[in-house]
């Protein structure tokens, strides 16, 4: 047997070089004994004795892109059989270049299964890493998380966290290695234990409160929930400790909500004035967007407006200037309103979500779409504004805005340009979001501008009809 051990068990390039060497030397899969190294030893625990290898065939070892992509995922699996299996498929690809198309081939099935398990683990790490804040020696916040992946996905996932939290310092500790980001460079450290990570912090209560508030008893399906959030992750998820109680209380809460028609998330009295809304959104930390350190942007305009215009969320310009719709999307909206003869100054302009959700990219803050859950939480404030202003018609710009108003996400293409009645008699008029138009070019842009103008013309008619 020829022994081949990887020094770094998740290093695809290392596996590739070794596999290429063995295949070029004519080492058949049955005679190659692959194993993971322990990460400290020599590159190859037992180098193949020259006499035990066939003469190099001189043949070029080929692998198509599909195999390389699959192998890059499979190499991250924790099952040691993956190395030999990959080699076996590589070997067969030399004479069966279309092997991967044979979806019934047992080797191909096995590789696909391993790759799927790795992809799932990558996704779960992104979803279930929970950071807690500690102070670095220089007093700056560092977000530290403990995570136990099933496979060797830490390095492969690092870029995601770097992009997501580029401007913050963070560390992800795992039993195999630790990753540390200081805002500029990613460093790798030794394995950690759970006790190396903080167990709670000052924002934990916020997060737990948020989780309780978005736990919607009316939508509870325990089987689905456990499938999405497998129990093996629960021990490191602070919110999971609440789940048994929340499930136990879910049916009671749902019945009470249906009986009283109560808002799913709130039992407080609605804000009594626009000033109370402005103060409330500034303090609001009910969802992660509210906790991101940006300032909440209040609606503006006439407090007795017949028309209310609702966007998705403030953008970069709006957050800086603390006014809704003043950036490029706002300018496009202003021009379109003017062309239709609708006066913005007589309307009330606001957003479904009050804080700016973004992902940092260098010095820029790139817009991120709020989730349905975040929009649903912020509906409390939008409903508050609507109840105080009492507009007859609300113009919803885009799907997020429509969700904030209707409590569901409509298909804009199907429902735009028609009147939708809310239970309190207010009419919602739906159209596309101006940012969508800004992203288009050429004919598509012209076509969508025309549709937008038509929708606003329909709105103008509706307003004139009283
Ligand atoms: N996009 C929105 O939805 N709202 C704003 O205020 C600005 C851009």
Tab-separated table of N, CA and C and ligand atoms in Angstrom, residues 297 310-315 318 323-327 329-330 349-351 367 397 433-435, ligand 1:
chain	number	residue	atom	x	y	z
A	297	UNK	N	-34.273	57.015	11.450
A	297	UNK	CA	-34.733	58.160	10.658
A	297	UNK	C	-36.250	58.227	10.728
A	310	UNK	N	-44.409	55.457	1.662
A	310	UNK	CA	-43.600	54.588	2.524
A	310	UNK	C	-42.536	53.874	1.699
A	311	UNK	N	-41.276	54.085	2.070
A	311	UNK	CA	-40.157	53.375	1.442
A	311	UNK	C	-39.779	52.159	2.274
A	312	UNK	N	-38.609	51.607	1.953
A	312	UNK	CA	-38.178	50.404	2.682
A	312	UNK	C	-37.492	50.759	3.992
A	313	UNK	N	-36.390	51.484	3.878
A	313	UNK	CA	-35.577	51.853	5.046
A	313	UNK	C	-34.673	53.001	4.625
A	314	UNK	N	-34.191	53.807	5.559
A	314	UNK	CA	-33.278	54.876	5.167
A	314	UNK	C	-32.015	54.285	4.551
A	315	UNK	N	-31.421	55.003	3.606
A	315	UNK	CA	-30.149	54.576	3.028
A	315	UNK	C	-29.008	55.341	3.690
A	318	UNK	N	-29.610	59.104	3.826
A	318	UNK	CA	-30.718	59.424	4.731
A	318	UNK	C	-30.279	59.315	6.192
A	323	UNK	N	-32.982	62.310	7.335
A	323	UNK	CA	-34.226	62.642	6.617
A	323	UNK	C	-34.515	61.529	5.602
A	324	UNK	N	-35.785	61.143	5.439
A	324	UNK	CA	-36.080	60.072	4.489
A	324	UNK	C	-35.990	60.548	3.042
A	325	UNK	N	-35.627	59.637	2.178
A	325	UNK	CA	-35.655	59.859	0.736
A	325	UNK	C	-35.005	61.173	0.284
A	326	UNK	N	-33.731	61.329	0.603
A	326	UNK	CA	-33.032	62.511	0.096
A	326	UNK	C	-31.847	62.128	-0.806
A	327	UNK	N	-31.544	60.814	-0.896
A	327	UNK	CA	-30.443	60.362	-1.755
A	327	UNK	C	-30.929	60.162	-3.196
A	329	UNK	N	-32.363	57.686	-4.763
A	329	UNK	CA	-33.726	57.131	-4.921
A	329	UNK	C	-34.757	58.211	-4.615
A	330	UNK	N	-34.470	59.037	-3.606
A	330	UNK	CA	-35.392	60.113	-3.247
A	330	UNK	C	-35.502	61.143	-4.362
A	349	UNK	N	-43.763	61.434	4.323
A	349	UNK	CA	-42.842	60.443	3.735
A	349	UNK	C	-42.121	59.700	4.856
A	350	UNK	N	-42.170	58.384	4.814
A	350	UNK	CA	-41.508	57.617	5.873
A	350	UNK	C	-41.030	56.272	5.330
A	351	UNK	N	-40.588	55.402	6.211
A	351	UNK	CA	-40.070	54.088	5.811
A	351	UNK	C	-40.667	52.987	6.673
A	367	UNK	N	-26.184	48.753	1.214
A	367	UNK	CA	-27.558	48.458	1.617
A	367	UNK	C	-27.784	46.958	1.733
A	397	UNK	N	-43.744	51.766	-1.714
A	397	UNK	CA	-42.668	51.672	-2.708
A	397	UNK	C	-41.894	50.370	-2.494
A	433	UNK	N	-39.958	50.050	-6.142
A	433	UNK	CA	-39.117	50.973	-5.380
A	433	UNK	C	-38.221	51.743	-6.356
A	434	UNK	N	-38.046	53.065	-6.163
A	434	UNK	CA	-37.190	53.820	-7.088
A	434	UNK	C	-35.765	53.273	-7.188
A	435	UNK	N	-35.238	52.691	-6.130
A	435	UNK	CA	-33.873	52.125	-6.213
A	435	UNK	C	-33.806	51.022	-7.259
B	1	LIG	N1	-34.824	54.109	0.113
B	1	LIG	C1	-35.879	53.992	0.944
B	1	LIG	O1	-36.630	53.048	0.890
B	1	LIG	N2	-36.077	54.978	1.827
B	1	LIG	C2	-35.310	56.022	1.943
B	1	LIG	O2	-35.559	56.847	2.792
B	1	LIG	C3	-34.224	56.123	1.048
B	1	LIG	C4	-33.986	55.148	0.143
